[in-house]
XYZ file of C-alpha atoms in Angstrom:
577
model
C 75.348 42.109 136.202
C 75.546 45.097 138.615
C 73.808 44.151 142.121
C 70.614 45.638 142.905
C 70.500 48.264 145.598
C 69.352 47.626 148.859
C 66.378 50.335 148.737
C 65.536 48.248 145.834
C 65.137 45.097 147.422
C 63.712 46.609 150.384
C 60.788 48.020 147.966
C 60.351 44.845 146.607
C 59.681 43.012 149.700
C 57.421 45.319 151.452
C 55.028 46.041 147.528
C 51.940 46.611 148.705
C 49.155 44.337 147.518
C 47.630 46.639 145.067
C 51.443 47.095 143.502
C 51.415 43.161 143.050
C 47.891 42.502 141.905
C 48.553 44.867 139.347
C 52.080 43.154 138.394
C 50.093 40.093 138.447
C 47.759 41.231 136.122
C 50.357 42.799 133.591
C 48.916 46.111 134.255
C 52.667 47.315 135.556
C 55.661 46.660 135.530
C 57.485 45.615 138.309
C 60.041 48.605 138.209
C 57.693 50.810 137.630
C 55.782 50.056 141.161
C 58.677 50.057 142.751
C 59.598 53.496 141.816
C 55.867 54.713 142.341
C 56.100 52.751 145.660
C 59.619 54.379 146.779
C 58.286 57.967 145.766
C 55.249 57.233 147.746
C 57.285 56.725 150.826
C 59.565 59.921 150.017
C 56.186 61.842 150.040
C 54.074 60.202 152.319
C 51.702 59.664 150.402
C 49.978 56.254 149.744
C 50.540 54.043 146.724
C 47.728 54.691 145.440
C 47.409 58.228 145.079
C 51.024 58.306 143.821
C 50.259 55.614 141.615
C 47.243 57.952 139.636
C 49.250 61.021 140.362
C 52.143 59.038 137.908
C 49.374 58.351 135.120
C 50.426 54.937 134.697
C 47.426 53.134 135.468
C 43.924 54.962 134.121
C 41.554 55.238 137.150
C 38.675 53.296 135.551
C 41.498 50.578 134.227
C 42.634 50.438 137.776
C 39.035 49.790 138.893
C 38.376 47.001 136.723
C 41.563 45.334 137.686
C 40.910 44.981 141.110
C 37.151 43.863 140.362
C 38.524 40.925 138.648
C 41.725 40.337 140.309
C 39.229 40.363 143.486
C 36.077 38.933 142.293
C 34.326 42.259 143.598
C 31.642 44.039 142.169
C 32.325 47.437 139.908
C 29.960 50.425 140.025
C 29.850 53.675 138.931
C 29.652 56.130 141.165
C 27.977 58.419 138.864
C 24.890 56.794 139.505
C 24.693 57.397 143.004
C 22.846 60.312 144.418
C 25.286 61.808 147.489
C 22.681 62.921 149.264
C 20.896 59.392 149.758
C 24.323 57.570 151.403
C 23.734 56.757 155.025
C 25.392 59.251 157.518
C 27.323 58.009 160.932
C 27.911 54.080 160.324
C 31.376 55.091 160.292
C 34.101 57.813 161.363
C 34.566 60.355 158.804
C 37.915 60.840 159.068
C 38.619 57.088 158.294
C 36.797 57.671 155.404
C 39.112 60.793 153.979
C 42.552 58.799 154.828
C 41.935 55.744 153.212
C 38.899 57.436 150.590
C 36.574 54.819 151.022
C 32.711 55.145 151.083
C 29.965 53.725 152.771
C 27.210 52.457 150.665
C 24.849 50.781 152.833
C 24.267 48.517 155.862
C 23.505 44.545 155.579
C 23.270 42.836 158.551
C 26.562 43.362 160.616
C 28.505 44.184 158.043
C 28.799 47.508 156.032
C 28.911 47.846 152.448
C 32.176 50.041 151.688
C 33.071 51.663 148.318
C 37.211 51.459 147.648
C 39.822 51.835 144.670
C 42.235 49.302 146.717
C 40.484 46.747 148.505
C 44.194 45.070 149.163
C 44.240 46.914 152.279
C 44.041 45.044 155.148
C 44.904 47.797 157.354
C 41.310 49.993 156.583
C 39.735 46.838 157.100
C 41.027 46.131 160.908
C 40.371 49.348 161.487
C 37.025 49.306 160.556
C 36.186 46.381 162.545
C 37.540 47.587 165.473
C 35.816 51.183 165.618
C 32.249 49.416 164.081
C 32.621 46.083 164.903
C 31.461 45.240 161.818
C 32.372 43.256 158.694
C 33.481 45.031 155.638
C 31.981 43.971 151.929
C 34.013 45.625 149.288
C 33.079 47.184 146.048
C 35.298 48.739 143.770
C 34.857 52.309 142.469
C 36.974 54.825 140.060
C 39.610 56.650 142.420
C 38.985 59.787 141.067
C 35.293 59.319 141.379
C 35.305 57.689 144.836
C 37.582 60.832 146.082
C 35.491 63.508 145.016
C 32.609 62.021 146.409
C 34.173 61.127 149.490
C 35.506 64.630 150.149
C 31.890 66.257 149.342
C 30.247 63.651 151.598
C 32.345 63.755 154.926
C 33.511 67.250 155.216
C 31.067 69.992 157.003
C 30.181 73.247 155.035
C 33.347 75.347 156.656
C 35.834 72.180 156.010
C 35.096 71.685 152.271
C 35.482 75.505 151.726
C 38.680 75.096 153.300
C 39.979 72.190 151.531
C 39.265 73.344 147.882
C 39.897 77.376 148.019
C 43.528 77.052 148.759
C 45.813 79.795 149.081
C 43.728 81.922 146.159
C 46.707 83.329 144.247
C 49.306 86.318 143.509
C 46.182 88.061 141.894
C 43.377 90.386 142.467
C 40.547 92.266 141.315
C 40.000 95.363 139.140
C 37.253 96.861 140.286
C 35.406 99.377 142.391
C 31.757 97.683 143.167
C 28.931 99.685 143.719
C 26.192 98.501 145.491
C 22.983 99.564 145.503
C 21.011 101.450 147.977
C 18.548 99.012 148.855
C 21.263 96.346 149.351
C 20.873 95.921 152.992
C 23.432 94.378 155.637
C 23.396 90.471 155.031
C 23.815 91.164 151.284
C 26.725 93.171 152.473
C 28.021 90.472 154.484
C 27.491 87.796 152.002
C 29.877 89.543 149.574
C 32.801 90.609 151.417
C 32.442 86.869 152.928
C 36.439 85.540 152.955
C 35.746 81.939 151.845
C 33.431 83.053 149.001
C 35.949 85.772 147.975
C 38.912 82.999 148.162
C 36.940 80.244 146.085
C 35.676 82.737 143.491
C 39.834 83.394 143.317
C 40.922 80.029 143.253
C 38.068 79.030 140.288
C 38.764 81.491 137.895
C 42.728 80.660 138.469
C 42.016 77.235 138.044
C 39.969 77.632 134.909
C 42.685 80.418 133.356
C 45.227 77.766 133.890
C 43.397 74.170 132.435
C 43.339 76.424 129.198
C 38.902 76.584 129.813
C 36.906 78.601 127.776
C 33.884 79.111 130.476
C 33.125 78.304 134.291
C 29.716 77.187 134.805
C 27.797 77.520 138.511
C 24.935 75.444 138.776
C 22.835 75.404 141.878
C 20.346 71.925 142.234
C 18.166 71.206 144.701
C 20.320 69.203 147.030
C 23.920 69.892 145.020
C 25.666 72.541 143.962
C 28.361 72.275 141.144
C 30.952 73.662 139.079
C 32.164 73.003 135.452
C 34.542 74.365 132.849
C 34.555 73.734 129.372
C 37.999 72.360 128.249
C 38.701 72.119 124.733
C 34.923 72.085 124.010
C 33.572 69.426 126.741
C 32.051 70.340 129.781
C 33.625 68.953 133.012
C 32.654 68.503 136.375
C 35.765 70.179 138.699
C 34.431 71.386 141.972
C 30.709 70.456 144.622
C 31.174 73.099 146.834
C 28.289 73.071 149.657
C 24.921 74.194 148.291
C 24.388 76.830 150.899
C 27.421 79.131 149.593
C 25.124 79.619 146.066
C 23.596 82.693 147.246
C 26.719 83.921 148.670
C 29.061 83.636 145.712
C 26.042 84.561 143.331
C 26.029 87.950 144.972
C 29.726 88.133 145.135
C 29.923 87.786 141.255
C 27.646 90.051 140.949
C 29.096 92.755 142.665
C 32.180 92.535 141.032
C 30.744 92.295 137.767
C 28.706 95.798 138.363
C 25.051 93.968 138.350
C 22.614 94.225 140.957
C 22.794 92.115 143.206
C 19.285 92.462 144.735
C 17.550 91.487 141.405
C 17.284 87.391 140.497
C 14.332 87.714 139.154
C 15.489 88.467 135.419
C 18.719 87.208 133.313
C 21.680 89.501 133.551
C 24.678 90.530 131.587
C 28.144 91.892 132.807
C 32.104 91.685 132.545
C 35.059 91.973 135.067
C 38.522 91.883 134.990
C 41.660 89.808 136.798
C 44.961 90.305 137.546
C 47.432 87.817 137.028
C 50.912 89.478 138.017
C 51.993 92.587 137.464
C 51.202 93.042 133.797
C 48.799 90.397 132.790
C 45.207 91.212 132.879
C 42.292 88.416 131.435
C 38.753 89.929 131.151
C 35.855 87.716 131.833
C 32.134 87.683 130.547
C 29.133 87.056 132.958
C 25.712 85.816 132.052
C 22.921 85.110 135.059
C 20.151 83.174 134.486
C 17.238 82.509 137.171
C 16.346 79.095 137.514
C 14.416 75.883 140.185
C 17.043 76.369 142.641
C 19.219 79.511 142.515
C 20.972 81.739 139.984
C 22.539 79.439 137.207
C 26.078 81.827 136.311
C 28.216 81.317 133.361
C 31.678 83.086 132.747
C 33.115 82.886 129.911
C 37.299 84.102 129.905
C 37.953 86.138 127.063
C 42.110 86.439 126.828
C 43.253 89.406 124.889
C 46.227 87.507 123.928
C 43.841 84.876 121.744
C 43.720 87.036 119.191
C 47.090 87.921 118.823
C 48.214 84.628 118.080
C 48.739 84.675 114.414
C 47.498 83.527 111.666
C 49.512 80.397 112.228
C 47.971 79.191 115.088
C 44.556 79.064 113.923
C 45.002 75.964 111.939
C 44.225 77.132 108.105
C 46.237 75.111 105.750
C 49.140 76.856 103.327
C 46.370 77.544 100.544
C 43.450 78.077 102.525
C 45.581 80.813 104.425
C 46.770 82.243 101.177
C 42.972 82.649 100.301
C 42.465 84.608 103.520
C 45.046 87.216 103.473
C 44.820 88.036 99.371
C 40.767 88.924 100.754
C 42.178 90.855 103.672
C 44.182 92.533 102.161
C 41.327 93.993 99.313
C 40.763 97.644 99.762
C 37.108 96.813 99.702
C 34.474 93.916 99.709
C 32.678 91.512 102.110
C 34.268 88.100 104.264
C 31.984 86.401 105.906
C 33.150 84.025 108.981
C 30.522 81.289 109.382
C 29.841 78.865 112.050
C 27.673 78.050 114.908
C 28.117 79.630 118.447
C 31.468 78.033 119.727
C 32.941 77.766 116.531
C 35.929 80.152 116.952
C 34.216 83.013 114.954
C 35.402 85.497 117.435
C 38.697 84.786 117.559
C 39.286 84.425 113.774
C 37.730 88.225 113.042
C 39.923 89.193 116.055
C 43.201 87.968 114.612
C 42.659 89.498 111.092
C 41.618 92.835 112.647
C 44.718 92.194 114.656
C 47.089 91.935 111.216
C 45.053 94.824 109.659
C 45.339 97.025 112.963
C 48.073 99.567 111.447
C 47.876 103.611 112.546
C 47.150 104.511 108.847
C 43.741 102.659 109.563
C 40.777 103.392 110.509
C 38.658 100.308 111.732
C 35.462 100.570 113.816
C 33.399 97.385 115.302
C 30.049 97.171 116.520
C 29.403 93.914 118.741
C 27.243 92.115 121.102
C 28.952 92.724 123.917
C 32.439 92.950 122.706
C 34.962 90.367 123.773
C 37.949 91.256 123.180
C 39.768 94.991 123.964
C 42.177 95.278 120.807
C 43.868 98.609 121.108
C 43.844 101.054 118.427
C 40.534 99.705 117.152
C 37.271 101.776 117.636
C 35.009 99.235 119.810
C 31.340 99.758 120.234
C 28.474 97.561 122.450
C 25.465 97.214 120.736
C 22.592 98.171 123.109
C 19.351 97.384 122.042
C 17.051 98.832 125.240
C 18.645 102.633 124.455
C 18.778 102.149 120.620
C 22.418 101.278 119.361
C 21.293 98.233 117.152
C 24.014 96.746 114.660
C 22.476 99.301 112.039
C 22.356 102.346 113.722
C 26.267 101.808 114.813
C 26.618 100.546 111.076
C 24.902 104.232 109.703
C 27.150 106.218 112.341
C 30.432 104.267 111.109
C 29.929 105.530 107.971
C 29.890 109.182 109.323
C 33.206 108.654 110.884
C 35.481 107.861 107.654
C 35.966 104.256 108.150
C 38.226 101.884 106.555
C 37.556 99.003 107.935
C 34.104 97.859 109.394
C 33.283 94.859 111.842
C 29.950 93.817 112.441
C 29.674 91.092 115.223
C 26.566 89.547 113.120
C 24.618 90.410 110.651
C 21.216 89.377 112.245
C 18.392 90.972 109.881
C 18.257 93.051 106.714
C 18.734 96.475 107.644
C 21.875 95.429 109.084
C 22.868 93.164 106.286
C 21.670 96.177 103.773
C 23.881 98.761 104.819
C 26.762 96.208 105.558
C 26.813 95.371 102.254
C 26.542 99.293 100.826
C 29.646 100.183 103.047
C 31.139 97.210 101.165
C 30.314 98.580 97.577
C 31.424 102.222 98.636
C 35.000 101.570 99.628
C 35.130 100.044 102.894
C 36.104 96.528 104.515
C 33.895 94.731 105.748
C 34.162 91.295 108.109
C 30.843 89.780 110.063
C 29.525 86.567 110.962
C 26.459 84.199 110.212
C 24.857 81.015 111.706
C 25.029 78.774 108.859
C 26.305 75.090 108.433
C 29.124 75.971 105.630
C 29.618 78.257 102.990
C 27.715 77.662 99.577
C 24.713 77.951 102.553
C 25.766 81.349 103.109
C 24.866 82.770 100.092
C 21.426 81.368 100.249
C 20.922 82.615 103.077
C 21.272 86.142 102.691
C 19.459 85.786 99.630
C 16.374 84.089 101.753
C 17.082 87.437 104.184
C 15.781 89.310 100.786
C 18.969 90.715 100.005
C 18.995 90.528 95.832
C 21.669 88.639 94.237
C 23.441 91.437 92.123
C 24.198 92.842 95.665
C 25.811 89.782 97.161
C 27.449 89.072 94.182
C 29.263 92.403 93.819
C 30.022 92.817 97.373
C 30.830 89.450 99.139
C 34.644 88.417 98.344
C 35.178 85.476 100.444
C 33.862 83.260 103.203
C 34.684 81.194 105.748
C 33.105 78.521 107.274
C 34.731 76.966 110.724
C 34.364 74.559 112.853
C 36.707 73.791 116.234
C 37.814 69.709 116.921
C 39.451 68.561 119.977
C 43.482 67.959 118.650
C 45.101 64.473 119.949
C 47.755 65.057 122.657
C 51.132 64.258 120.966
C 52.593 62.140 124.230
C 49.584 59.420 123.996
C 48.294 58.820 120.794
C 48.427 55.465 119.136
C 47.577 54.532 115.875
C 44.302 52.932 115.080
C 43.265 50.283 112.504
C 40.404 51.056 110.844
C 38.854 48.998 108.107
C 39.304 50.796 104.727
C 35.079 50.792 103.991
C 34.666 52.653 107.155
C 37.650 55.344 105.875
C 36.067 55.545 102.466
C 32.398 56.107 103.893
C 33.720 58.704 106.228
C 34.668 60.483 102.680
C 38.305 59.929 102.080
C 39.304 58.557 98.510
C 40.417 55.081 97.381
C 43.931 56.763 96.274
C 44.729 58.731 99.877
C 44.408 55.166 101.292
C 48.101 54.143 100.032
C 49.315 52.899 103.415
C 52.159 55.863 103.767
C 49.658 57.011 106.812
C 47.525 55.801 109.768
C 45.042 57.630 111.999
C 45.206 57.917 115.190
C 43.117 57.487 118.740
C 43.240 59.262 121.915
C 44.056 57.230 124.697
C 44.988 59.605 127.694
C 47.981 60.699 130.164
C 48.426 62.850 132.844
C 48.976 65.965 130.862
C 45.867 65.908 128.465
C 42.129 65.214 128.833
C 40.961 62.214 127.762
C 43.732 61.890 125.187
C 42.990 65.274 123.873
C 45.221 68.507 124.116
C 43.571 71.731 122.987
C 41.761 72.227 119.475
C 42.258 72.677 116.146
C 40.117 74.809 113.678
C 38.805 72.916 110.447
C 37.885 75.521 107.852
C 36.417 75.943 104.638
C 37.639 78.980 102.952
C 35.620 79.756 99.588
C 36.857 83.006 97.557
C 33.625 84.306 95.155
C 34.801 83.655 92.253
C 33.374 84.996 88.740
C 31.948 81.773 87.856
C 30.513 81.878 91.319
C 29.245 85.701 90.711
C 27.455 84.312 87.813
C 25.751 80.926 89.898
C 24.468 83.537 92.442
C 23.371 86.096 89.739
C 20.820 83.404 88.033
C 19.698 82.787 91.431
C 20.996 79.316 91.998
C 21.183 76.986 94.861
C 23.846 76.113 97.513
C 24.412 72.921 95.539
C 25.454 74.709 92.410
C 27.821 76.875 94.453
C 29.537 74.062 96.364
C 29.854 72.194 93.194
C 31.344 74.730 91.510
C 33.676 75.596 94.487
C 34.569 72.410 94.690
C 35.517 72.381 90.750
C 37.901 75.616 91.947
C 39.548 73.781 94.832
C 38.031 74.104 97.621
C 37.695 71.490 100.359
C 34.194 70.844 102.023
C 34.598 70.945 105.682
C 34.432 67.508 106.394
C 37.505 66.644 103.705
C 39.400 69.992 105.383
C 38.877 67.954 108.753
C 40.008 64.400 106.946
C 43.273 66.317 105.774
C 43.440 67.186 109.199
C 43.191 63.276 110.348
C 45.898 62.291 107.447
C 48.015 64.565 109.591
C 47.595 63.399 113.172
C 46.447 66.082 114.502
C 42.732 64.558 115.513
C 40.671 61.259 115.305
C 38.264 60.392 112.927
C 35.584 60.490 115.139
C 36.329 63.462 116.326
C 35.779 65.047 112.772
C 32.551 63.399 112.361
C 30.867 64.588 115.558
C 31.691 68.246 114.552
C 30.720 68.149 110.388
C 28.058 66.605 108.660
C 27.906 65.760 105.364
């Protein structure tokens, strides 16, 4: 046997004791800490952070290891209100090297929130600057260090610390500010920090693959969140006293007046990512308690140019979807609630129909995505330019292709469906829950069932689920009554597959990587012409669909289980059946 190296043995020795309870407890392996503990000391860092930085220890299964392994109490840190913690019982830069908190005060001896209570050294040192005795209790790392760093650092510090260096990138645009704008507004919008944190956000959000940032001012917080792969989380508490600040600085950039927070407002700007890359963004303000609430959502141009592929439709349900597509004339219908993936699926077909034979002209609320070669119009309600009057001017400008972002009411639905009988292609969207609903709803809108039924050739109903990262997930055993209630059949339970669970790793979130679309893609068939011609009801129409082929949502999203790419439970929060 080959003879271990010395740096090995050296590592070994000096472990510290939060490497060996965790050995102890079989939570590691003892090669594994070694290596964590050598690259600790190559990067000065301490074990610790190295040790969550290396994923191989969950924060919260790290947490409940040490409350055992040191009969120490466990609590969640998201039940404590920052704001309430006592102030000055202890040196706050003790409290950002070793990220420990103070909870409270008994006695002469301070009750101190830690991830590693094996350290003896934050413990002397304690004593000696409070002369005090230390009580531990053990918190989430992750947890403890974001609520250390928005507890001990002033204002200027925790600017500092979380806008970083900003980014090879800057902004499009040419703000204009409005006369009554006075000097402090000025100020607060050309303010550096504010300008370098806006930066550093949107960055961050572009690269963790979100879909929107969210800005929320409270009364004695201030936080931001992106949505990532449909769940909202909490990345950044700034200070509350920069919400006014970078409030005004959005809205500058984003063309809005910045001396109005009275009333919601709606506006768009643009980033620069390199030379050539260029990601538009949609703003929403909304007044509320404590300050301007803003929402961003990033709309990337390259979405929608994807492919097909990448949506997620199986082989036949794809098949279904181009054969409509490619019809010189008729109605498809993308269905789904707000969310959904609606957008992006009109986007990519208008994408594979985009040719310079054609002419296609869209009418949206605002639109999202620039597509170039396509005729793009906002609908503005204040001056006029509703969904129908774009829709009755579209038909002026020899169209052959028509997209309507939705068809809200039925003077919009009315002529939709006439440029559909008179030659032209036409794609929109609806609210509904799948469908067979779809029909019955337009019928409910009072459009008369001879209409639909010679002008709607296919819809699609969507849904977006979370899809399992491929480097963590494990297979799951779940009893076979739970499988068959969830709606698979007894024969698909043959034991040639297994679902899966998300379990979690450094490169996904909470065991999930991205999402997946789950679709139900229903062609109107004659025998469907006929079910909405005698006025029947969404239950005839799925049945009947069903009879043809096509999967329900929920089985689409089963299939989609059989194949690994999400959980069970995962399908069942986002259909119903």
């Amino acid at each position: 046997m080959a003879a271990v190296e010395p740096a090995n043995r050296t590592s070994t020795v000096a472990l510290p004791g939060l490497g060996r309870a965790l050995i102890t407890a079989g939570k590691l392996a003892q090669r594994a800490a070694e290596e964590i503990y050598q690259k600790a000391l190559t990067h000065r860092t301490s074990f610790i952070a190295e040790l969550m930085a290396s994923g191989a220890v969950s924060a919260a299964d790290l947490a409940h290891t040490m409350s055992v392994a040191f009969t120490a109490p466990l609590l969640d840190l998201d039940a404590i209100d920052p704001q309430r913690l006592p102030k000055d019982l202890l040196d706050p830069k003790i409290c950002q090297a070793y990220r420990i908190l103070v909870l409270s005060k008994r006695s002469n001896r301070l009750i101190i929130a830690t991830a590693d209570p094996s350290d003896q050294e934050v413990v002397e040192k304690i004593k000696f600057a409070t002369q005090m005795g230390v009580d531990w209790i053990i918190a989430e790392y992750d947890k403890l260090s974001k609520m250390v760093e928005a507890t001990t650092l002033s204002a200027a510090e925790a600017m500092d610390s979380i806008i970083g260096t900003g980014g090879e990138f800057q902004f499009d645009d040419e703000p204009i500010i409005a006369e009554e704008v006075n000097d402090n507004n000025t100020a607060e919008v050309e303010d550096a920090p504010i300008v370098k944190f806006l930066h550093k956000m949107l960055l961050d959000a572009f690269n963790m693959r979100a879909s929107d940032l969210h800005f929320e001012p409270y009364e004695h917080h201030y936080r931001v969140r992106f949505r990532i792969d449909g769940e909202l989380r909490e990345i950044a508490s700034p200070p509350i006293a920069i919400k006014d600040k970078l409030a005004s600085r959005i809205k500058v950039i984003s063309r809005l007046d910045i001396s109005e927070k009275r009333v919601p407002q709606d506006g768009r700007m643009k980033l620069k990512i390199g030379a050539d890359r260029v990601i538009d963004f949609r703003v929403s303000t909304l007044p509320t308690l404590f300050g301007e609430k803003i929402v961003i959502r990033i709309l990337d141009p390259s979405s929608a140019k994807l492919g097909i592929e990448a949506l997620g439709y199986e082989p036949e349900e794809r098949e279904r979807l181009m054969q409509a597509i490619g019809r010189p004339y008729g109605m498809i219908l993308v269905t789904g609630p707000t969310g959904s993936g609606k957008t992006v699926s009109l986007y990519t077909c208008l994408n594979l129909l985009n040719k310079p034979g054609v002419n296609i002209a869209t009418a949206e609320d605002p639109s999202e995505i620039n597509l170039p070669g396509v005729n793009q119009v906002n609908v503005n309600e204040k001056a006029g330019l509703t969904f129908a009057a774009a829709l009755k001017s579209f038909l002026r400008q020899d169209p052959d292709i028509i997209m309507v972002g939705e068809i809200r009411d039925l003077e919009t639905a009315d002529i939709s469906i006439k440029a559909a009988q008179t030659g032209h292609l036409v794609l929109s969207t609806l609210h509904t829950n799948d469908a067979p609903t779809t029909l019955t709803r337009m019928r409910n809108m009072g459009i008369a069932p001879f209409n639909i039924a010679s002008s709607v050739i296919l819809i699609t109903a969507q849904r977006l689920a979370r899809r399992l990262c491929p480097n963590c997930k494990v297979t799951v055993d779940i009893p076979r009554e739970t499988l068959i209630e969830s709606g698979f059949r007894e024969e698909e339970l043959d034991g040639s597959w297994a679902p899966y669970r998300p379990v979690g790793c450094s490169s996904c979130n909470n065991g999930y990587k991205g999402r997946v679309g789950i679709y139900q893609v229903m062609p109107i068939s004659e025998e469907i012409q006929r079910i909405i011609l005698r006025d029947g009801s969404a239950l005839d129409i799925a049945a009947q669909a069903r009879a043809e082929g096509v999967r329900s949502l929920r089985e689409s999203g089963l299939h989609k289980v059989k194949m690994g790419m999400t959980s069970l439970e995962e399908v069942l929060a986002v259909t119903n059946e």
